[in-house]
Every structure is written in structure tokens, then in C-alpha cells.
Tab-separated table of C-alpha atoms and ligand atoms in Angstrom:
chain	number	residue	atom	x	y	z
A	25	MET	CA	-28.613	-23.064	-9.350
A	26	THR	CA	-32.259	-22.419	-8.363
A	27	ASP	CA	-34.584	-20.440	-10.674
A	28	ARG	CA	-34.317	-17.449	-8.364
A	29	GLN	CA	-30.548	-17.555	-8.618
A	30	SER	CA	-30.635	-17.721	-12.420
A	31	VAL	CA	-32.884	-14.676	-12.706
A	32	PRO	CA	-30.703	-11.540	-12.777
A	33	ALA	CA	-31.891	-8.807	-10.424
A	34	ALA	CA	-32.972	-5.539	-12.068
A	35	PRO	CA	-29.998	-3.138	-12.476
A	36	GLU	CA	-29.400	-0.904	-9.459
A	37	THR	CA	-28.087	2.605	-9.898
A	38	ALA	CA	-25.650	5.068	-8.355
A	39	ASP	CA	-23.936	8.191	-9.627
A	40	VAL	CA	-20.604	6.620	-8.648
A	41	VAL	CA	-20.008	2.878	-8.221
A	42	ILE	CA	-16.812	2.220	-6.246
A	43	LEU	CA	-15.222	-1.228	-6.614
A	44	GLY	CA	-13.334	-2.267	-3.479
A	45	ALA	CA	-13.435	-1.371	0.218
A	46	GLY	CA	-9.716	-0.857	0.818
A	47	PRO	CA	-8.058	2.449	1.711
A	48	ALA	CA	-8.681	3.899	-1.768
A	49	GLY	CA	-12.335	2.872	-2.030
A	50	LEU	CA	-13.269	3.848	1.510
A	51	VAL	CA	-11.585	7.259	1.493
A	52	LEU	CA	-13.280	7.950	-1.842
A	53	GLY	CA	-16.644	6.742	-0.515
A	54	ASN	CA	-16.410	8.884	2.622
A	55	LEU	CA	-15.513	12.039	0.681
A	56	LEU	CA	-18.184	11.560	-1.993
A	57	HIS	CA	-20.916	10.729	0.516
A	58	ALA	CA	-19.997	13.727	2.666
A	59	ALA	CA	-20.384	15.936	-0.426
A	60	GLY	CA	-23.857	14.515	-1.091
A	61	VAL	CA	-22.820	12.392	-4.080
A	62	ASP	CA	-24.885	9.227	-4.542
A	63	CYS	CA	-22.316	6.398	-4.382
A	64	VAL	CA	-22.060	2.747	-3.402
A	65	VAL	CA	-19.070	0.549	-2.535
A	66	LEU	CA	-19.119	-3.010	-3.921
A	67	GLU	CA	-16.802	-5.300	-1.974
A	68	ARG	CA	-16.384	-8.997	-2.649
A	69	ALA	CA	-15.097	-9.847	0.844
A	70	THR	CA	-17.127	-9.855	4.048
A	71	ARG	CA	-16.927	-6.957	6.478
A	72	THR	CA	-14.956	-9.112	8.919
A	73	GLN	CA	-12.444	-10.106	6.236
A	74	VAL	CA	-11.979	-6.486	5.186
A	75	GLN	CA	-11.446	-5.367	8.771
A	76	THR	CA	-8.989	-8.089	9.776
A	77	ARG	CA	-6.633	-8.232	6.767
A	78	SER	CA	-3.098	-7.596	8.020
A	79	ARG	CA	-1.387	-4.950	5.857
A	80	ALA	CA	1.334	-2.350	6.324
A	81	GLY	CA	0.376	0.622	8.523
A	82	PHE	CA	3.051	3.243	7.860
A	83	LEU	CA	1.247	6.509	7.088
A	84	ALA	CA	3.045	9.495	5.600
A	85	ALA	CA	2.472	12.959	7.070
A	86	ASN	CA	0.524	13.964	3.943
A	87	THR	CA	-1.778	10.968	4.361
A	88	VAL	CA	-2.571	12.015	7.935
A	89	ARG	CA	-3.225	15.566	6.698
A	90	ILE	CA	-5.670	14.283	4.084
A	91	LEU	CA	-7.520	12.120	6.613
A	92	ASP	CA	-7.510	15.024	9.089
A	93	ARG	CA	-8.947	17.409	6.475
A	94	HIS	CA	-11.980	15.199	6.124
A	95	GLY	CA	-12.499	14.295	9.770
A	96	LEU	CA	-11.299	10.723	9.252
A	97	ALA	CA	-8.313	10.703	11.596
A	98	GLU	CA	-9.815	10.883	15.107
A	99	ARG	CA	-8.907	7.300	16.176
A	100	LEU	CA	-5.695	7.480	14.179
A	101	HIS	CA	-4.568	10.385	16.374
A	102	ARG	CA	-5.627	8.568	19.530
A	103	HIS	CA	-3.966	5.224	18.788
A	104	GLY	CA	-1.362	5.922	16.121
A	105	ARG	CA	2.275	6.461	17.084
A	106	GLU	CA	4.695	8.782	15.376
A	107	HIS	CA	7.949	7.388	13.950
A	108	GLY	CA	10.845	9.468	12.793
A	109	VAL	CA	13.978	7.333	13.057
A	110	CYS	CA	15.346	4.521	10.933
A	111	GLU	CA	18.463	2.472	11.589
A	112	PHE	CA	20.628	0.940	8.878
A	113	ARG	CA	22.805	-2.058	9.688
A	114	SER	CA	25.319	-3.433	7.195
A	115	GLU	CA	28.805	-4.911	6.868
A	116	ASP	CA	30.077	-1.321	7.330
A	117	GLY	CA	28.476	-0.862	10.729
A	118	ARG	CA	25.217	0.773	11.751
A	119	PHE	CA	23.850	4.287	11.802
A	120	ARG	CA	20.600	5.954	12.733
A	121	LEU	CA	18.820	8.552	10.668
A	122	ASP	CA	16.470	10.898	12.519
A	123	TYR	CA	14.528	11.555	9.335
A	124	GLY	CA	11.778	13.302	11.285
A	125	ALA	CA	14.235	16.154	11.909
A	126	LEU	CA	15.529	16.224	8.331
A	127	GLY	CA	14.131	17.377	4.997
A	128	ARG	CA	10.695	18.874	5.658
A	129	GLY	CA	10.741	17.569	9.235
A	130	GLU	CA	7.902	15.128	8.578
A	131	ARG	CA	7.369	11.820	10.392
A	132	HIS	CA	5.357	8.652	9.752
A	133	THR	CA	2.403	7.615	11.849
A	134	VAL	CA	2.318	3.889	12.592
A	135	TYR	CA	-1.303	2.723	12.665
A	136	PRO	CA	-2.238	-0.811	11.554
A	137	GLN	CA	-4.032	-0.651	8.219
A	138	HIS	CA	-6.856	-2.933	9.318
A	139	ALA	CA	-7.582	-0.366	12.057
A	140	LEU	CA	-7.657	2.456	9.498
A	141	VAL	CA	-9.958	0.473	7.207
A	142	THR	CA	-12.210	-0.343	10.186
A	143	ASP	CA	-12.409	3.365	11.058
A	144	LEU	CA	-13.120	4.423	7.459
A	145	LEU	CA	-15.823	1.785	7.110
A	146	ALA	CA	-17.483	2.707	10.396
A	147	GLN	CA	-17.537	6.418	9.533
A	148	TYR	CA	-18.910	5.732	6.057
A	149	LEU	CA	-21.680	3.442	7.340
A	150	ASP	CA	-22.493	5.721	10.307
A	151	ALA	CA	-22.958	8.567	7.824
A	152	GLY	CA	-25.413	6.407	5.865
A	153	GLY	CA	-22.996	5.282	3.129
A	154	ARG	CA	-23.950	2.225	1.047
A	155	VAL	CA	-21.663	-0.855	0.968
A	156	ARG	CA	-22.547	-4.229	-0.525
A	157	PHE	CA	-20.300	-6.889	1.010
A	158	GLY	CA	-19.896	-10.299	-0.601
A	159	THR	CA	-20.572	-8.659	-3.964
A	160	GLU	CA	-17.934	-9.402	-6.585
A	161	ALA	CA	-17.608	-7.063	-9.540
A	162	LEU	CA	-17.165	-9.157	-12.668
A	163	ALA	CA	-16.666	-6.497	-15.323
A	164	VAL	CA	-17.204	-2.854	-16.192
A	165	HIS	CA	-19.088	-2.340	-19.455
A	166	GLY	CA	-19.544	0.716	-21.664
A	167	ALA	CA	-17.068	2.888	-19.746
A	168	ASP	CA	-16.560	4.991	-22.870
A	169	GLY	CA	-20.319	5.287	-23.484
A	170	PRO	CA	-23.108	7.369	-21.902
A	171	ARG	CA	-24.152	4.836	-19.239
A	172	PRO	CA	-21.432	2.541	-17.965
A	173	SER	CA	-22.525	-0.531	-16.028
A	174	VAL	CA	-20.963	-3.079	-13.726
A	175	THR	CA	-21.948	-6.735	-13.749
A	176	VAL	CA	-21.627	-8.437	-10.375
A	177	ARG	CA	-22.070	-11.741	-8.615
A	178	GLU	CA	-24.337	-11.013	-5.641
A	179	ALA	CA	-23.629	-12.441	-2.198
A	180	ASP	CA	-26.278	-15.142	-2.829
A	181	GLY	CA	-24.607	-16.129	-6.104
A	182	ARG	CA	-27.184	-14.387	-8.307
A	183	PRO	CA	-26.011	-12.313	-11.248
A	184	GLY	CA	-26.636	-8.598	-10.833
A	185	SER	CA	-25.686	-5.271	-12.345
A	186	TRP	CA	-25.302	-1.600	-11.535
A	187	ARG	CA	-25.767	1.392	-13.812
A	188	ALA	CA	-23.505	4.306	-12.952
A	189	GLY	CA	-22.466	7.760	-14.055
A	190	TYR	CA	-18.891	6.915	-13.089
A	191	VAL	CA	-17.058	3.788	-11.937
A	192	ALA	CA	-14.071	4.036	-9.558
A	193	GLY	CA	-11.794	0.994	-9.806
A	194	CYS	CA	-10.353	0.665	-6.291
A	195	ASP	CA	-10.346	-3.133	-6.380
A	196	GLY	CA	-6.618	-3.727	-6.453
A	197	ARG	CA	-4.184	-5.110	-9.006
A	198	HIS	CA	-6.253	-8.209	-9.779
A	199	GLY	CA	-9.664	-6.567	-9.664
A	200	ALA	CA	-12.385	-6.230	-12.288
A	201	ALA	CA	-11.556	-2.609	-13.163
A	202	ARG	CA	-8.096	-3.424	-14.534
A	203	ARG	CA	-9.475	-6.449	-16.365
A	204	SER	CA	-12.121	-4.282	-18.016
A	205	LEU	CA	-9.718	-1.833	-19.636
A	206	PRO	CA	-9.425	-2.436	-23.394
A	207	PRO	CA	-5.769	-3.534	-23.851
A	208	SER	CA	-5.414	-1.217	-26.833
A	209	THR	CA	-6.088	1.811	-24.631
A	210	VAL	CA	-3.541	1.247	-21.846
A	211	ARG	CA	0.205	1.008	-21.518
A	212	ARG	CA	1.301	-1.349	-18.744
A	213	HIS	CA	4.697	-0.815	-17.104
A	214	HIS	CA	5.547	-3.960	-15.185
A	215	HIS	CA	8.894	-4.329	-13.424
A	216	ASP	CA	9.998	-7.321	-11.356
A	217	HIS	CA	12.665	-6.206	-8.865
A	218	GLY	CA	13.874	-9.831	-8.715
A	219	VAL	CA	13.566	-9.908	-4.935
A	220	SER	CA	11.062	-11.646	-2.637
A	221	TRP	CA	10.299	-10.988	1.017
A	222	LEU	CA	8.881	-13.258	3.672
A	223	GLY	CA	6.614	-10.859	5.594
A	224	LEU	CA	6.137	-11.832	9.255
A	225	LEU	CA	3.966	-10.566	12.074
A	226	ALA	CA	5.288	-11.513	15.528
A	227	GLU	CA	3.433	-11.302	18.820
A	228	ALA	CA	6.462	-9.604	20.356
A	229	PRO	CA	7.352	-6.064	21.390
A	230	PRO	CA	9.651	-4.170	19.005
A	231	SER	CA	13.377	-4.982	19.272
A	232	LEU	CA	14.501	-1.534	18.086
A	233	ASP	CA	13.149	1.956	18.727
A	234	ALA	CA	13.434	2.628	14.992
A	235	VAL	CA	12.536	1.151	11.637
A	236	GLY	CA	15.370	-1.323	11.101
A	237	TYR	CA	16.902	-2.028	7.683
A	238	ALA	CA	19.591	-4.711	7.741
A	239	VAL	CA	21.699	-5.327	4.652
A	240	HIS	CA	23.551	-8.638	4.801
A	241	ASP	CA	25.182	-10.912	2.278
A	242	ARG	CA	22.625	-13.552	3.326
A	243	GLY	CA	19.923	-11.073	2.313
A	244	PHE	CA	17.840	-8.181	3.599
A	245	ALA	CA	15.979	-8.148	6.918
A	246	GLY	CA	13.556	-5.470	8.073
A	247	HIS	CA	12.044	-4.546	11.457
A	248	MET	CA	8.988	-2.324	11.855
A	249	ALA	CA	7.039	-1.785	15.064
A	250	ARG	CA	3.259	-2.125	14.550
A	251	THR	CA	1.976	-1.787	18.116
A	252	PRO	CA	3.750	-2.120	21.525
A	253	GLU	CA	2.848	-5.824	21.399
A	254	VAL	CA	3.216	-6.657	17.698
A	255	THR	CA	6.212	-6.255	15.390
A	256	ARG	CA	6.524	-6.766	11.655
A	257	TYR	CA	9.677	-8.367	10.271
A	258	TYR	CA	10.746	-9.029	6.709
A	259	LEU	CA	13.281	-11.581	5.476
A	260	GLN	CA	14.500	-11.587	1.886
A	261	CYS	CA	13.909	-15.109	0.580
A	262	GLU	CA	14.320	-17.119	-2.586
A	263	ARG	CA	11.755	-16.436	-5.306
A	264	GLY	CA	9.032	-19.098	-5.051
A	265	SER	CA	9.714	-19.809	-1.355
A	266	SER	CA	6.791	-21.147	0.651
A	267	PRO	CA	6.159	-19.473	4.038
A	268	ASP	CA	5.576	-22.938	5.503
A	269	THR	CA	9.180	-24.031	4.928
A	270	TRP	CA	10.331	-21.507	7.548
A	271	SER	CA	10.153	-22.844	11.117
A	272	GLU	CA	9.941	-20.284	13.909
A	273	ASP	CA	13.476	-21.236	15.025
A	274	ARG	CA	14.836	-20.748	11.531
A	275	ILE	CA	13.055	-17.367	11.265
A	276	TRP	CA	14.457	-16.027	14.537
A	277	ASP	CA	17.941	-17.409	13.822
A	278	GLU	CA	17.999	-15.769	10.391
A	279	LEU	CA	16.640	-12.455	11.695
A	280	ALA	CA	19.265	-12.430	14.468
A	281	LEU	CA	22.038	-13.131	11.956
A	282	ARG	CA	21.031	-10.481	9.442
A	283	LEU	CA	20.139	-7.845	12.072
A	284	ARG	CA	23.505	-8.602	13.690
A	285	ALA	CA	21.881	-9.240	17.053
A	286	ARG	CA	25.195	-10.447	18.484
A	287	GLU	CA	26.710	-6.990	17.956
A	288	TYR	CA	23.686	-4.762	18.491
A	289	GLY	CA	21.465	-6.594	20.944
A	290	PRO	CA	19.106	-9.556	21.011
A	291	LEU	CA	15.700	-9.634	19.317
A	292	ARG	CA	12.540	-9.873	21.448
A	293	GLN	CA	10.938	-13.049	20.196
A	294	GLY	CA	7.325	-14.181	20.170
A	295	ARG	CA	4.843	-16.296	18.255
A	296	ILE	CA	4.719	-15.683	14.496
A	297	VAL	CA	1.011	-15.011	13.872
A	298	HIS	CA	1.084	-14.161	10.171
A	299	ARG	CA	3.433	-14.989	7.349
A	300	ALA	CA	3.293	-14.421	3.578
A	301	VAL	CA	5.769	-14.228	0.731
A	302	VAL	CA	5.573	-11.179	-1.522
A	303	ASP	CA	7.507	-10.699	-4.761
A	304	LEU	CA	8.697	-7.103	-5.047
A	305	GLU	CA	7.129	-5.783	-8.226
A	306	SER	CA	5.932	-2.543	-9.763
A	307	ASP	CA	2.986	-2.489	-12.133
A	308	VAL	CA	1.783	0.900	-13.400
A	309	LEU	CA	-1.014	1.499	-15.894
A	310	GLU	CA	-1.206	4.594	-18.085
A	311	PRO	CA	-3.598	6.365	-18.385
A	312	LEU	CA	-5.676	5.872	-15.218
A	313	ARG	CA	-8.899	6.820	-16.939
A	314	HIS	CA	-10.964	5.140	-19.625
A	315	GLY	CA	-14.091	7.202	-20.263
A	316	ALA	CA	-16.149	7.083	-17.071
A	317	LEU	CA	-13.865	4.461	-15.435
A	318	PHE	CA	-11.131	5.785	-13.124
A	319	LEU	CA	-8.469	3.731	-11.321
A	320	ALA	CA	-7.017	4.480	-7.883
A	321	GLY	CA	-4.754	2.642	-5.436
A	322	ASP	CA	-3.275	-0.707	-6.365
A	323	ALA	CA	-5.682	-0.927	-9.311
A	324	ALA	CA	-3.817	2.070	-10.759
A	325	ALA	CA	-0.296	1.128	-9.736
A	326	LEU	CA	1.320	-1.558	-7.631
A	327	ILE	CA	4.457	-0.437	-5.828
A	328	SER	CA	7.032	-2.544	-3.969
A	329	PRO	CA	6.694	-2.464	-0.145
A	330	ALA	CA	10.324	-1.252	0.130
A	331	ALA	CA	9.278	2.291	1.039
A	332	ALA	CA	5.745	1.547	2.332
A	333	LYS	CA	4.116	3.878	-0.200
A	334	GLY	CA	1.132	1.753	-1.309
A	335	ALA	CA	-1.545	2.844	1.109
A	336	ASN	CA	-0.270	6.444	1.046
A	337	LEU	CA	-0.625	6.675	-2.725
A	338	ALA	CA	-4.094	5.081	-2.438
A	339	VAL	CA	-5.311	7.796	-0.045
A	340	LEU	CA	-3.791	10.606	-2.092
A	341	GLU	CA	-5.375	9.328	-5.318
A	342	ALA	CA	-8.735	8.831	-3.610
A	343	GLU	CA	-8.799	12.471	-2.513
A	344	LEU	CA	-7.810	13.709	-5.990
A	345	LEU	CA	-10.539	11.573	-7.586
A	346	ALA	CA	-13.137	12.598	-5.018
A	347	ARG	CA	-12.474	16.306	-5.618
A	348	ALA	CA	-12.671	15.829	-9.392
A	349	LEU	CA	-15.915	13.825	-9.227
A	350	ILE	CA	-17.527	16.312	-6.827
A	351	ASP	CA	-16.529	19.244	-9.070
A	352	ASP	CA	-18.094	17.469	-12.016
A	353	LEU	CA	-21.226	16.065	-10.403
A	354	ARG	CA	-22.040	19.001	-8.135
A	355	HIS	CA	-20.647	21.938	-10.117
A	356	GLY	CA	-20.461	20.742	-13.731
A	357	ASP	CA	-16.700	21.308	-13.851
A	358	ALA	CA	-14.956	18.358	-15.580
A	359	GLU	CA	-11.466	19.901	-15.476
A	360	GLY	CA	-10.353	17.849	-12.467
A	361	LEU	CA	-11.421	14.609	-14.145
A	362	ALA	CA	-9.473	15.571	-17.253
A	363	ARG	CA	-6.344	16.173	-15.156
A	364	TYR	CA	-6.756	13.213	-12.781
A	365	SER	CA	-4.626	10.637	-14.590
A	366	ALA	CA	-1.644	12.922	-15.233
A	367	GLN	CA	-1.731	14.291	-11.670
A	368	CYS	CA	-1.738	10.809	-10.109
A	369	LEU	CA	0.917	9.450	-12.456
A	370	ALA	CA	3.303	12.270	-11.471
A	371	HIS	CA	3.004	11.164	-7.807
A	372	ILE	CA	3.147	7.472	-8.758
A	373	TRP	CA	6.360	7.737	-10.742
A	374	ARG	CA	8.074	9.799	-8.024
A	375	ALA	CA	7.121	7.112	-5.496
A	376	GLN	CA	8.203	4.332	-7.879
A	377	ASP	CA	11.584	6.012	-8.357
A	378	PHE	CA	12.232	6.248	-4.611
A	379	SER	CA	10.962	2.716	-4.018
A	380	GLN	CA	13.341	1.399	-6.708
A	381	TRP	CA	16.216	3.310	-5.052
A	382	MET	CA	15.349	1.687	-1.717
A	383	VAL	CA	15.248	-1.800	-3.276
A	384	GLN	CA	18.739	-1.258	-4.686
A	385	LEU	CA	19.995	0.196	-1.393
A	386	LEU	CA	18.765	-2.732	0.680
A	387	HIS	CA	19.513	-5.778	-1.427
A	388	ALA	CA	22.531	-7.416	-2.912
A	389	ALA	CA	21.725	-7.356	-6.630
A	390	PRO	CA	20.228	-10.579	-7.975
A	391	GLY	CA	21.888	-12.206	-10.930
A	392	PRO	CA	25.403	-13.322	-11.871
A	393	ALA	CA	28.190	-12.701	-9.329
A	394	GLY	CA	29.938	-10.141	-11.559
A	395	GLY	CA	26.836	-7.996	-11.751
A	396	SER	CA	26.172	-8.280	-8.060
A	397	ALA	CA	29.806	-7.343	-7.171
A	398	PHE	CA	29.414	-4.074	-9.106
A	399	HIS	CA	25.975	-3.394	-7.644
A	400	ASP	CA	27.160	-4.347	-4.177
A	401	SER	CA	29.877	-1.698	-4.347
A	402	LEU	CA	27.265	0.818	-5.495
A	403	ARG	CA	25.030	-0.205	-2.618
A	404	ARG	CA	27.797	0.218	-0.041
A	405	SER	CA	28.750	3.582	-1.509
A	406	ARG	CA	25.126	4.816	-1.376
A	407	LEU	CA	24.818	3.728	2.230
A	408	ALA	CA	28.097	5.505	3.064
A	409	SER	CA	26.853	8.696	1.354
A	410	LEU	CA	23.553	8.503	3.218
A	411	ARG	CA	25.508	8.126	6.444
A	412	ALA	CA	27.866	11.025	5.806
A	413	SER	CA	26.054	13.601	3.696
A	414	ARG	CA	23.438	15.962	5.095
A	415	SER	CA	22.129	16.758	1.626
A	416	TRP	CA	21.622	13.016	0.976
A	417	GLN	CA	19.852	12.735	4.324
A	418	ASP	CA	17.515	15.653	3.558
A	419	TRP	CA	16.724	14.146	0.164
A	420	PHE	CA	16.069	10.741	1.768
A	421	ALA	CA	13.793	12.235	4.463
A	422	GLU	CA	11.735	14.183	1.909
A	423	HIS	CA	11.123	11.142	-0.277
A	424	TYR	CA	10.863	8.497	2.440
A	425	VAL	CA	7.965	10.268	4.161
A	426	GLY	CA	6.806	12.591	1.443
A	427	LEU	CA	4.327	12.149	-1.366
B	6	LIG	N1	-15.081	-6.965	-6.727
B	6	LIG	C1	-15.221	-6.332	-5.531
B	6	LIG	N2	-14.202	-6.107	-4.674
B	6	LIG	C2	-12.979	-6.532	-5.049
B	6	LIG	C3	-12.745	-7.205	-6.274
B	6	LIG	C4	-13.860	-7.407	-7.130
B	6	LIG	N3	-13.723	-8.015	-8.318
B	6	LIG	N4	-11.405	-7.487	-6.356
B	6	LIG	C5	-10.836	-7.011	-5.230
B	6	LIG	N5	-11.772	-6.443	-4.440
B	6	LIG	C6	-11.580	-5.779	-3.139
B	6	LIG	C7	-10.619	-6.486	-2.203
B	6	LIG	O1	-11.305	-7.477	-1.434
B	6	LIG	C8	-10.122	-5.323	-1.341
B	6	LIG	O2	-10.956	-5.150	-0.206
B	6	LIG	O3	-10.945	-4.532	-3.401
B	6	LIG	C9	-10.245	-4.103	-2.247
B	6	LIG	C10	-8.874	-3.565	-2.670
B	6	LIG	O4	-8.232	-3.069	-1.502
B	6	LIG	P1	-6.621	-3.002	-1.400
B	6	LIG	O5	-6.035	-4.217	-1.980
B	6	LIG	O6	-6.290	-2.642	0.024
B	6	LIG	O7	-6.257	-1.841	-2.404
B	6	LIG	P2	-6.219	-0.244	-2.234
B	6	LIG	O8	-7.436	0.292	-1.574
B	6	LIG	O9	-5.855	0.196	-3.578
B	6	LIG	O10	-5.018	-0.001	-1.203
B	6	LIG	C11	-3.725	-0.116	-1.680
B	6	LIG	O11	-3.281	-0.619	0.667
B	6	LIG	O12	-3.693	-2.856	0.928
B	6	LIG	C12	-2.752	-1.868	1.148
B	6	LIG	O13	-0.440	-1.606	1.016
B	6	LIG	C13	-1.542	-2.169	0.361
B	6	LIG	O14	-0.648	-0.945	-1.516
B	6	LIG	C14	-1.825	-1.475	-0.938
B	6	LIG	C15	-2.726	-0.327	-0.570
């Protein structure tokens, strides 16, 4: 450590310091900057890393409306593709659900998340927004005092700090914002769904013209088109599995078995370009505010990928927080900030409830055979009701796409 590196830089300042350049942080940054609020985004990764991270890209209609409202959806409209059908395959046959014509008639827009983040970043920077890449937030201090601060590790390794009026924790489940909350002030609701997925990205065109959900006694398999050339697949796997123990042959064989390719048509194969194992968990904090520190996105609540709600909740929370901060900083009205946590938690718990329902619909229950036999009968009955009942289908469509 040279002398220069040991000398902490003088504190920098911003009215709002945003931790994290993911969907939550970048939507918040764009909205605050557009309203003339002095803000900065501190992001520990490099710009390239942020723009190339492969994540789900399944945007709800409300998410598109929010992005549209703020002029952030131009490329999304040009390159995104609408989706409104899902297909369930199980031991009781298969059926398609045109959810885009059910419930409120809303559809998803498929648009890779790294493309959305790239767009949000470009618009924020083009508008003159401040981002510090390679800057890791270490802790938030004095959130319940008059001048909160954030200590950071600068890109060159030097210690640094920021003084802020408000801090927005958009740095994910393992970020500094969550770590900085005094344990005595938060309730943490963690739930392990007991299921793990091997997430795969294949350089192959989609094999179905729908989102595919296959329920099989060997485990769940999912199919989601990303672009005309790239398809995302999921395979339920043992907890603790390593992605490297799955050869490409084994992956395609297992996907074909569980998606019942022999009955319903072969899969279009290609090179597997990304693989990762994710444990399906939920992890909600209450409240989402501690003094001048506010949480949004995964920092506020982690949700299982079973209903692809994560990024959609992140955008919704970012808009709610932006409105509340603008009302306070520009108009002296703190009412929105006072309501922020309760408003977000109402959306979060509704999404958690539907996501839990999807996990139980799509997976044989883990645990002792007796338990799973009971749950398996429940699962088959739910699927049969979803197949047969219009009221179930309207309910599903509203919650699957809605927020
Ligand atoms: N300091 C600075 N940046 C950090 C730190 C830290 N200590 N810790 C994490 N980050 C950055 C990460 O590098 C990432 O760019 O915070 C950002 C968090 O972004 P996301 O994980 O995408 O979280 P969020 O914006 O809440 O979006 C939530 O989007 O990623 C998808 O589906 C996923 O549900 C998730 C949703």
C-alpha cells in the first residue's frame, strides 16, 4: 500500500448516493437526475461487467409502462418481443395458456436484462449522470443521523467516503446497504424453497413458441426464449450441484426427457454458453427504510426466479423511491418517503405469494416420500384446475404478468 493509497480522499458529496448499477439503481438514477436531483451511482463492477451480466429478461407490462413514462424504453420497444403464451407439460398431458388474452390482457416483453441495463446506463451517462465504476461501498454510517455517509474502496484501492442527504441501497442481497442495517431494527423473512435450478443459456433458437414449464418426476425443466438465436433453459437439480458436472449431452438428454420431446417434438440444440446453479429462496427485509437509508430491488427482497418477478419489482420500487425523494428534495414533502416501505412491501408480498404458488405448481415437493405424495396430488390438481377453469386462468394471468 503506497502512502497515496493509505491517505483517504476528502469526502465527496451528493444529495442522493445510490449503491449499485443494476435495474433498481439505474432506473432510480435516471429519474432523479432527470428531476434535477444531485445523485451519484457507486458500482463496484466495471462498466463492461455490468453490461454483460446474463440475467432474466422477462418484463411485465407495468415495467414497460414505467420505463415508457420516463423515456427509457425506446430500444426496448425496438428490440423487445412480446410474449403472451405459456405451455405446461406434465404426466397429465400438455396445455397452452394464452395468458396475454386473459385477466387484464397483459403480456410480457422479452428483452435481455443486460441490454436493458446497457440502455439505462447509456441514457443516464448521456444526460450527464455521475457513476463511479470499480467503487465498492463498504458501509453506510449514520443513516439515522443528520448526515449519513458511505465509506468506499475506490477503484485504485484507496479508502474514500461520500456524504449524502439520502442513501439508496440498490446493491443487491449481499450488498453494503443490507449489511449496514442495525439488526435490532429489521425483521428478516428468509424462506428456502428447497429447490435448486441449473440455469442454462444455449446458443440455439427457441424450441417452443411459448414459455415452457415441464413438470416431471425427474424434476422441473423450463424453456424461455431470449432472442431468436438464444434460449434459456432451467433444469431442477440437486441442492449443492456443480454446473460443471453436467456435460452438454447430459443437459440435452435431461431436457428432452423432462420436456417430453419424444411426444411433443425435438429440442433445437446448440452450445451452452452460460450455466449457473441457483437455490430458490426468498429473503425479505422489513422495513425497507432506516432513517435516510432506503432499500430497493434485491437489497430489499430476494424472490425466487419461478415467476421472473425480480427485475420487475426492482423497477417498480425504483420509481416509487424516486418519486418520494423528488417530492422531498424538490418540494419539501416527506409523505412519500414515510409511505415507501409499506407501499413496496405490499407489492413484494403479493409477488412472493405468487412465486411460492408457482414453485409448488412446478416441482414435486422435496422431503420424505409421504409428504411429496400428498403435495404431488395437490400439484396435479392445481394444474388440472388451471387447465379447466377460466377463473383460475384469469387469476393466473393477472398475477403472472401483473405487479
Ligand atoms: N458496492 C457497490 N456496488 C455493489 C456492491 C457494493 N458493495 N454490492 C453489489 N453491488 C452492485 C452489483 O455489482 C450490481 O451491479 O449492485 C448491483 C446490484 O444489481 P442487481 O443484482 O441486478 O440488483 P437489482 O438492481 O436490485 O435488480 C434486481 O435484477 O439482477 C436482476 O433478476 C435479478 O432480481 C434481480 C433484479
